[in-house]
Amino acid sequence: MGLELGVLASGGGSNLQSILDACAGGALDARVRVVVSDNPKAGALDRARAAGAAAVAVPFGASPDREAHDRRVVAALQEHGVDTVALAGYMRLVSPVLLGAFPGRVLNIHPALLPAFPGVHVHGQVIAHGVRFSGCTVHFVDEGMDTGPIIIQAVVPVRDDDTPDTLAARILREEHRIYPQALQYLAEGRLRLEGRRVFLDPPSPGSGTLHNPAVRS
Ligand code: GRF
């Protein structure tokens, strides 16, 4: 039956674009009804307009608190008939006002392998810590910061000469693959939540073990 999507984005909107492209190409059974941004200058709003979706700016400073802000965001989403909300580079923590309006239907993408490295500016932290792999995570949103049940992760190697920018670019390519896929699994009604574990019905096994650097035997 397809998703009626609302996308919340604060920045350039490349993840939004991957969702729009997947909808247009038939890989994702959804329509982006509206893009809402806390940043009136967000490139994501231009991408929405270019794709024929509604674009709504709800500047954060215009509301007295997070709940009041989210009431305005929820009103914009409901006005456009949204049933599922995708956070895509949205730099605000959402409140129970938004989560309560779309129970179990709010997703986020994070550019690290949660629960490691939540929050912002993660790529520099990943490199400084010396982990061999990073990646990205699509998860259901709960009231914490990047703490909700995990739907899909992609693992990306960290290279010796990586800078935060080169690592971010390698991870972003995978973000653009896993976010439309997670949404399509949701559209197909295949995601089942048990506690904080998300199961795909029927299952679709992922990749095998990865090593970085290589293991000889
Ligand atoms: C992405 O890395 C996303 O995971 C993070 O912010 C970045 C946004 O990129 N939360 P874009 O606006 O989708 O291009």
PDB file of C-alpha atoms and ligand atoms in Angstrom:
ATOM      1  CA  MET A   1       0.000   0.000   0.000  1.00  0.00           C
ATOM      2  CA  GLY A   2       3.037   2.259   0.260  1.00  0.00           C
ATOM      3  CA  LEU A   3       4.231   4.858   2.702  1.00  0.00           C
ATOM      4  CA  GLU A   4       3.074   8.460   2.878  1.00  0.00           C
ATOM      5  CA  LEU A   5       6.398   9.937   3.901  1.00  0.00           C
ATOM      6  CA  GLY A   6       7.333  13.109   5.676  1.00  0.00           C
ATOM      7  CA  VAL A   7      11.081  13.780   5.734  1.00  0.00           C
ATOM      8  CA  LEU A   8      12.696  16.025   8.351  1.00  0.00           C
ATOM      9  CA  ALA A   9      16.069  17.413   7.259  1.00  0.00           C
ATOM     10  CA  SER A  10      18.352  20.240   8.363  1.00  0.00           C
ATOM     11  CA  GLY A  11      21.064  20.160   5.712  1.00  0.00           C
ATOM     12  CA  GLY A  12      21.934  19.368   2.131  1.00  0.00           C
ATOM     13  CA  GLY A  13      19.520  16.496   1.875  1.00  0.00           C
ATOM     14  CA  SER A  14      21.493  13.827   0.039  1.00  0.00           C
ATOM     15  CA  ASN A  15      19.675  11.150   2.063  1.00  0.00           C
ATOM     16  CA  LEU A  16      16.377  12.787   1.147  1.00  0.00           C
ATOM     17  CA  GLN A  17      17.502  12.622  -2.490  1.00  0.00           C
ATOM     18  CA  SER A  18      18.243   8.899  -2.210  1.00  0.00           C
ATOM     19  CA  ILE A  19      14.695   8.396  -0.895  1.00  0.00           C
ATOM     20  CA  LEU A  20      13.172  10.542  -3.665  1.00  0.00           C
ATOM     21  CA  ASP A  21      15.194   8.634  -6.281  1.00  0.00           C
ATOM     22  CA  ALA A  22      14.183   5.262  -4.857  1.00  0.00           C
ATOM     23  CA  CYS A  23      10.519   6.327  -4.970  1.00  0.00           C
ATOM     24  CA  ALA A  24      10.853   7.558  -8.563  1.00  0.00           C
ATOM     25  CA  GLY A  25      12.719   4.424  -9.647  1.00  0.00           C
ATOM     26  CA  GLY A  26      10.239   2.025  -8.068  1.00  0.00           C
ATOM     27  CA  ALA A  27      12.616   0.537  -5.481  1.00  0.00           C
ATOM     28  CA  LEU A  28      10.670   2.202  -2.683  1.00  0.00           C
ATOM     29  CA  ASP A  29       6.899   2.015  -2.526  1.00  0.00           C
ATOM     30  CA  ALA A  30       6.362   5.458  -1.008  1.00  0.00           C
ATOM     31  CA  ARG A  31       5.612   9.072  -1.808  1.00  0.00           C
ATOM     32  CA  VAL A  32       7.420  11.972  -0.152  1.00  0.00           C
ATOM     33  CA  ARG A  33       4.467  14.201   0.737  1.00  0.00           C
ATOM     34  CA  VAL A  34       6.388  16.924   2.528  1.00  0.00           C
ATOM     35  CA  VAL A  35       9.884  17.861   3.654  1.00  0.00           C
ATOM     36  CA  VAL A  36      10.075  19.896   6.854  1.00  0.00           C
ATOM     37  CA  SER A  37      13.226  21.695   7.936  1.00  0.00           C
ATOM     38  CA  ASP A  38      14.228  23.701  10.987  1.00  0.00           C
ATOM     39  CA  ASN A  39      16.628  25.511   8.638  1.00  0.00           C
ATOM     40  CA  PRO A  40      14.913  27.721   6.031  1.00  0.00           C
ATOM     41  CA  LYS A  41      18.086  27.626   3.899  1.00  0.00           C
ATOM     42  CA  ALA A  42      18.416  23.841   3.886  1.00  0.00           C
ATOM     43  CA  GLY A  43      19.287  22.380   0.502  1.00  0.00           C
ATOM     44  CA  ALA A  44      16.813  19.638   1.366  1.00  0.00           C
ATOM     45  CA  LEU A  45      13.948  22.109   0.846  1.00  0.00           C
ATOM     46  CA  ASP A  46      15.203  22.862  -2.698  1.00  0.00           C
ATOM     47  CA  ARG A  47      15.452  19.146  -3.422  1.00  0.00           C
ATOM     48  CA  ALA A  48      11.862  18.697  -2.213  1.00  0.00           C
ATOM     49  CA  ARG A  49      10.550  21.459  -4.465  1.00  0.00           C
ATOM     50  CA  ALA A  50      12.516  20.086  -7.437  1.00  0.00           C
ATOM     51  CA  ALA A  51      10.831  16.711  -6.902  1.00  0.00           C
ATOM     52  CA  GLY A  52       7.370  18.239  -6.603  1.00  0.00           C
ATOM     53  CA  ALA A  53       7.015  17.631  -2.866  1.00  0.00           C
ATOM     54  CA  ALA A  54       5.855  20.280  -0.422  1.00  0.00           C
ATOM     55  CA  ALA A  55       8.668  22.106   1.399  1.00  0.00           C
ATOM     56  CA  VAL A  56       7.976  23.668   4.780  1.00  0.00           C
ATOM     57  CA  ALA A  57      10.420  25.602   6.979  1.00  0.00           C
ATOM     58  CA  VAL A  58       9.695  25.576  10.704  1.00  0.00           C
ATOM     59  CA  PRO A  59      12.548  27.650  12.199  1.00  0.00           C
ATOM     60  CA  PHE A  60      13.443  26.429  15.659  1.00  0.00           C
ATOM     61  CA  GLY A  61      13.880  29.852  17.224  1.00  0.00           C
ATOM     62  CA  ALA A  62      10.263  30.744  16.483  1.00  0.00           C
ATOM     63  CA  SER A  63       8.943  28.365  19.176  1.00  0.00           C
ATOM     64  CA  PRO A  64       9.416  28.678  22.945  1.00  0.00           C
ATOM     65  CA  ASP A  65      10.493  25.046  23.438  1.00  0.00           C
ATOM     66  CA  ARG A  66      11.007  21.671  21.751  1.00  0.00           C
ATOM     67  CA  GLU A  67       7.405  20.545  22.319  1.00  0.00           C
ATOM     68  CA  ALA A  68       5.935  23.724  20.835  1.00  0.00           C
ATOM     69  CA  HIS A  69       8.272  23.357  17.853  1.00  0.00           C
ATOM     70  CA  ASP A  70       7.243  19.726  17.357  1.00  0.00           C
ATOM     71  CA  ARG A  71       3.545  20.648  17.505  1.00  0.00           C
ATOM     72  CA  ARG A  72       4.108  22.876  14.470  1.00  0.00           C
ATOM     73  CA  VAL A  73       6.097  20.137  12.722  1.00  0.00           C
ATOM     74  CA  VAL A  74       3.375  17.547  13.444  1.00  0.00           C
ATOM     75  CA  ALA A  75       0.714  19.940  12.106  1.00  0.00           C
ATOM     76  CA  ALA A  76       2.656  20.302   8.827  1.00  0.00           C
ATOM     77  CA  LEU A  77       3.104  16.530   8.544  1.00  0.00           C
ATOM     78  CA  GLN A  78      -0.557  15.785   9.252  1.00  0.00           C
ATOM     79  CA  GLU A  79      -1.730  18.469   6.868  1.00  0.00           C
ATOM     80  CA  HIS A  80       0.072  16.585   4.091  1.00  0.00           C
ATOM     81  CA  GLY A  81      -1.331  13.164   5.001  1.00  0.00           C
ATOM     82  CA  VAL A  82       1.931  11.689   6.301  1.00  0.00           C
ATOM     83  CA  ASP A  83       1.893   8.264   7.993  1.00  0.00           C
ATOM     84  CA  THR A  84       5.657   7.689   8.350  1.00  0.00           C
ATOM     85  CA  VAL A  85       8.425  10.125   9.290  1.00  0.00           C
ATOM     86  CA  ALA A  86      12.043   9.789   8.143  1.00  0.00           C
ATOM     87  CA  LEU A  87      14.669  11.910   9.867  1.00  0.00           C
ATOM     88  CA  ALA A  88      17.442  12.505   7.334  1.00  0.00           C
ATOM     89  CA  GLY A  89      20.226  14.701   8.657  1.00  0.00           C
ATOM     90  CA  TYR A  90      17.782  16.320  11.088  1.00  0.00           C
ATOM     91  CA  MET A  91      19.846  18.044  13.755  1.00  0.00           C
ATOM     92  CA  ARG A  92      17.145  18.243  16.449  1.00  0.00           C
ATOM     93  CA  LEU A  93      16.147  15.737  19.086  1.00  0.00           C
ATOM     94  CA  VAL A  94      12.459  15.002  18.559  1.00  0.00           C
ATOM     95  CA  SER A  95      10.101  15.161  21.533  1.00  0.00           C
ATOM     96  CA  PRO A  96       7.304  12.826  22.666  1.00  0.00           C
ATOM     97  CA  VAL A  97       4.919  15.201  20.861  1.00  0.00           C
ATOM     98  CA  LEU A  98       6.193  13.970  17.496  1.00  0.00           C
ATOM     99  CA  LEU A  99       6.780  10.363  18.569  1.00  0.00           C
ATOM    100  CA  GLY A 100       3.254  10.177  20.006  1.00  0.00           C
ATOM    101  CA  ALA A 101       1.725  11.455  16.776  1.00  0.00           C
ATOM    102  CA  PHE A 102       3.423   8.705  14.698  1.00  0.00           C
ATOM    103  CA  PRO A 103       3.907   5.759  17.080  1.00  0.00           C
ATOM    104  CA  GLY A 104       6.410   3.212  15.750  1.00  0.00           C
ATOM    105  CA  ARG A 105       6.639   5.129  12.460  1.00  0.00           C
ATOM    106  CA  VAL A 106       9.615   7.458  12.991  1.00  0.00           C
ATOM    107  CA  LEU A 107      12.997   6.380  11.580  1.00  0.00           C
ATOM    108  CA  ASN A 108      16.462   7.931  11.602  1.00  0.00           C
ATOM    109  CA  ILE A 109      19.800   7.392   9.898  1.00  0.00           C
ATOM    110  CA  HIS A 110      23.023   7.791  11.860  1.00  0.00           C
ATOM    111  CA  PRO A 111      26.515   7.780  10.300  1.00  0.00           C
ATOM    112  CA  ALA A 112      28.153   5.279  12.695  1.00  0.00           C
ATOM    113  CA  LEU A 113      27.637   1.752  13.975  1.00  0.00           C
ATOM    114  CA  LEU A 114      25.323   2.368  16.927  1.00  0.00           C
ATOM    115  CA  PRO A 115      25.401   2.087  19.869  1.00  0.00           C
ATOM    116  CA  ALA A 116      29.015   3.250  19.332  1.00  0.00           C
ATOM    117  CA  PHE A 117      29.532   6.895  18.500  1.00  0.00           C
ATOM    118  CA  PRO A 118      26.075   8.458  18.915  1.00  0.00           C
ATOM    119  CA  GLY A 119      25.602  12.213  18.603  1.00  0.00           C
ATOM    120  CA  VAL A 120      27.336  14.614  16.235  1.00  0.00           C
ATOM    121  CA  HIS A 121      30.838  14.962  14.704  1.00  0.00           C
ATOM    122  CA  VAL A 122      31.273  11.217  14.850  1.00  0.00           C
ATOM    123  CA  HIS A 123      33.807  10.621  12.075  1.00  0.00           C
ATOM    124  CA  GLY A 124      36.635  12.462  13.860  1.00  0.00           C
ATOM    125  CA  GLN A 125      35.848  10.505  17.036  1.00  0.00           C
ATOM    126  CA  VAL A 126      35.886   7.217  15.112  1.00  0.00           C
ATOM    127  CA  ILE A 127      39.313   7.961  13.595  1.00  0.00           C
ATOM    128  CA  ALA A 128      40.779   9.198  16.889  1.00  0.00           C
ATOM    129  CA  HIS A 129      39.561   6.093  18.708  1.00  0.00           C
ATOM    130  CA  GLY A 130      41.265   3.823  16.176  1.00  0.00           C
ATOM    131  CA  VAL A 131      38.362   1.498  15.432  1.00  0.00           C
ATOM    132  CA  ARG A 132      38.837  -0.494  12.217  1.00  0.00           C
ATOM    133  CA  PHE A 133      35.240  -0.305  11.075  1.00  0.00           C
ATOM    134  CA  SER A 134      32.564   2.316  11.157  1.00  0.00           C
ATOM    135  CA  GLY A 135      29.395   2.499   9.094  1.00  0.00           C
ATOM    136  CA  CYS A 136      25.830   3.620   9.331  1.00  0.00           C
ATOM    137  CA  THR A 137      22.630   2.616  11.070  1.00  0.00           C
ATOM    138  CA  VAL A 138      18.936   3.013  10.303  1.00  0.00           C
ATOM    139  CA  HIS A 139      16.869   2.740  13.470  1.00  0.00           C
ATOM    140  CA  PHE A 140      13.453   3.457  14.895  1.00  0.00           C
ATOM    141  CA  VAL A 141      13.479   6.648  16.918  1.00  0.00           C
ATOM    142  CA  ASP A 142      12.773   6.661  20.636  1.00  0.00           C
ATOM    143  CA  GLU A 143      13.172   9.466  23.149  1.00  0.00           C
ATOM    144  CA  GLY A 144      16.943   9.072  23.482  1.00  0.00           C
ATOM    145  CA  MET A 145      19.680  10.322  21.211  1.00  0.00           C
ATOM    146  CA  ASP A 146      20.374   7.613  18.585  1.00  0.00           C
ATOM    147  CA  THR A 147      19.181   4.886  20.972  1.00  0.00           C
ATOM    148  CA  GLY A 148      16.182   3.285  19.233  1.00  0.00           C
ATOM    149  CA  PRO A 149      15.822  -0.278  17.855  1.00  0.00           C
ATOM    150  CA  ILE A 150      18.208  -0.993  14.961  1.00  0.00           C
ATOM    151  CA  ILE A 151      16.788  -1.957  11.553  1.00  0.00           C
ATOM    152  CA  ILE A 152      19.825  -2.155   9.213  1.00  0.00           C
ATOM    153  CA  GLN A 153      23.514  -1.412   9.534  1.00  0.00           C
ATOM    154  CA  ALA A 154      26.202  -1.157   6.864  1.00  0.00           C
ATOM    155  CA  VAL A 155      29.827  -1.733   7.868  1.00  0.00           C
ATOM    156  CA  VAL A 156      32.490   0.433   6.240  1.00  0.00           C
ATOM    157  CA  PRO A 157      36.257   0.048   6.819  1.00  0.00           C
ATOM    158  CA  VAL A 158      38.264   2.880   8.328  1.00  0.00           C
ATOM    159  CA  ARG A 159      41.483   3.398   6.327  1.00  0.00           C
ATOM    160  CA  ASP A 160      44.825   4.535   7.733  1.00  0.00           C
ATOM    161  CA  ASP A 161      44.816   7.721   5.672  1.00  0.00           C
ATOM    162  CA  ASP A 162      41.163   8.619   6.321  1.00  0.00           C
ATOM    163  CA  THR A 163      40.179  12.120   7.309  1.00  0.00           C
ATOM    164  CA  PRO A 164      36.719  12.817   8.734  1.00  0.00           C
ATOM    165  CA  ASP A 165      35.693  13.965   5.248  1.00  0.00           C
ATOM    166  CA  THR A 166      36.901  10.907   3.334  1.00  0.00           C
ATOM    167  CA  LEU A 167      35.334   8.571   5.884  1.00  0.00           C
ATOM    168  CA  ALA A 168      32.075  10.554   5.840  1.00  0.00           C
ATOM    169  CA  ALA A 169      31.911  10.303   2.047  1.00  0.00           C
ATOM    170  CA  ARG A 170      32.479   6.517   2.062  1.00  0.00           C
ATOM    171  CA  ILE A 171      29.805   6.063   4.718  1.00  0.00           C
ATOM    172  CA  LEU A 172      27.345   8.410   3.012  1.00  0.00           C
ATOM    173  CA  ARG A 173      27.313   6.163  -0.072  1.00  0.00           C
ATOM    174  CA  GLU A 174      26.086   3.326   2.139  1.00  0.00           C
ATOM    175  CA  GLU A 175      23.548   5.572   3.885  1.00  0.00           C
ATOM    176  CA  HIS A 176      22.006   6.150   0.480  1.00  0.00           C
ATOM    177  CA  ARG A 177      21.581   2.394   0.048  1.00  0.00           C
ATOM    178  CA  ILE A 178      20.323   1.317   3.460  1.00  0.00           C
ATOM    179  CA  TYR A 179      17.804   4.084   4.170  1.00  0.00           C
ATOM    180  CA  PRO A 180      15.554   3.419   1.145  1.00  0.00           C
ATOM    181  CA  GLN A 181      15.900  -0.313   1.840  1.00  0.00           C
ATOM    182  CA  ALA A 182      14.832   0.040   5.486  1.00  0.00           C
ATOM    183  CA  LEU A 183      11.847   2.121   4.418  1.00  0.00           C
ATOM    184  CA  GLN A 184      10.918  -0.460   1.788  1.00  0.00           C
ATOM    185  CA  TYR A 185      11.001  -3.234   4.412  1.00  0.00           C
ATOM    186  CA  LEU A 186       8.649  -1.082   6.501  1.00  0.00           C
ATOM    187  CA  ALA A 187       6.401  -0.480   3.466  1.00  0.00           C
ATOM    188  CA  GLU A 188       6.234  -4.246   2.912  1.00  0.00           C
ATOM    189  CA  GLY A 189       5.151  -4.750   6.522  1.00  0.00           C
ATOM    190  CA  ARG A 190       8.177  -6.988   7.135  1.00  0.00           C
ATOM    191  CA  LEU A 191       9.628  -5.336  10.256  1.00  0.00           C
ATOM    192  CA  ARG A 192       8.646  -6.946  13.557  1.00  0.00           C
ATOM    193  CA  LEU A 193       9.727  -5.423  16.855  1.00  0.00           C
ATOM    194  CA  GLU A 194      10.377  -7.646  19.898  1.00  0.00           C
ATOM    195  CA  GLY A 195      11.710  -5.639  22.810  1.00  0.00           C
ATOM    196  CA  ARG A 196      14.472  -3.650  21.222  1.00  0.00           C
ATOM    197  CA  ARG A 197      15.227  -6.230  18.504  1.00  0.00           C
ATOM    198  CA  VAL A 198      13.889  -5.742  14.987  1.00  0.00           C
ATOM    199  CA  PHE A 199      13.282  -8.874  12.904  1.00  0.00           C
ATOM    200  CA  LEU A 200      12.794  -9.034   9.145  1.00  0.00           C
ATOM    201  CA  ASP A 201      10.010 -11.431   8.073  1.00  0.00           C
ATOM    202  CA  PRO A 202      10.909 -13.478   6.110  1.00  0.00           C
ATOM    203  CA  PRO A 203      14.592 -13.122   7.016  1.00  0.00           C
ATOM    204  CA  SER A 204      17.186 -12.004   4.488  1.00  0.00           C
ATOM    205  CA  PRO A 205      20.667 -12.866   5.740  1.00  0.00           C
ATOM    206  CA  GLY A 206      23.339 -10.196   5.412  1.00  0.00           C
ATOM    207  CA  SER A 207      27.065 -10.412   4.740  1.00  0.00           C
ATOM    208  CA  GLY A 208      29.577 -12.645   6.510  1.00  0.00           C
ATOM    209  CA  THR A 209      32.479 -11.782   8.792  1.00  0.00           C
ATOM    210  CA  LEU A 210      34.722  -8.849   7.858  1.00  0.00           C
ATOM    211  CA  HIS A 211      38.339  -8.246   8.885  1.00  0.00           C
ATOM    212  CA  ASN A 212      40.392  -5.074   8.683  1.00  0.00           C
ATOM    213  CA  PRO A 213      43.339  -5.553   8.239  1.00  0.00           C
ATOM    214  CA  ALA A 214      43.158  -8.989   6.614  1.00  0.00           C
ATOM    215  CA  VAL A 215      43.362 -12.268   8.517  1.00  0.00           C
ATOM    216  CA  ARG A 216      45.452 -14.881   6.693  1.00  0.00           C
ATOM    217  CA  SER A 217      43.751 -18.137   7.666  1.00  0.00           C
TER     218      SER A 217
HETATM  219  C1  GRF B   1      24.262  12.183   7.124  1.00  0.00           C
HETATM  220  O1  GRF B   1      25.537  11.645   7.327  1.00  0.00           O
HETATM  221  C2  GRF B   1      23.337  11.715   8.214  1.00  0.00           C
HETATM  222  O2  GRF B   1      23.558  10.400   8.583  1.00  0.00           O
HETATM  223  C3  GRF B   1      23.723  12.655   9.319  1.00  0.00           C
HETATM  224  O3  GRF B   1      23.877  13.904   8.689  1.00  0.00           O
HETATM  225  C4  GRF B   1      24.254  13.700   7.347  1.00  0.00           C
HETATM  226  C5  GRF B   1      23.231  14.393   6.512  1.00  0.00           C
HETATM  227  O4  GRF B   1      23.508  14.347   5.173  1.00  0.00           O
HETATM  228  N1  GRF B   1      22.806  12.595  10.403  1.00  0.00           N
HETATM  229  P1  GRF B   1      22.422  14.775   4.109  1.00  0.00           P
HETATM  230  O5  GRF B   1      21.813  16.102   4.536  1.00  0.00           O
HETATM  231  O6  GRF B   1      21.408  13.676   4.004  1.00  0.00           O
HETATM  232  O7  GRF B   1      23.227  14.941   2.833  1.00  0.00           O
END
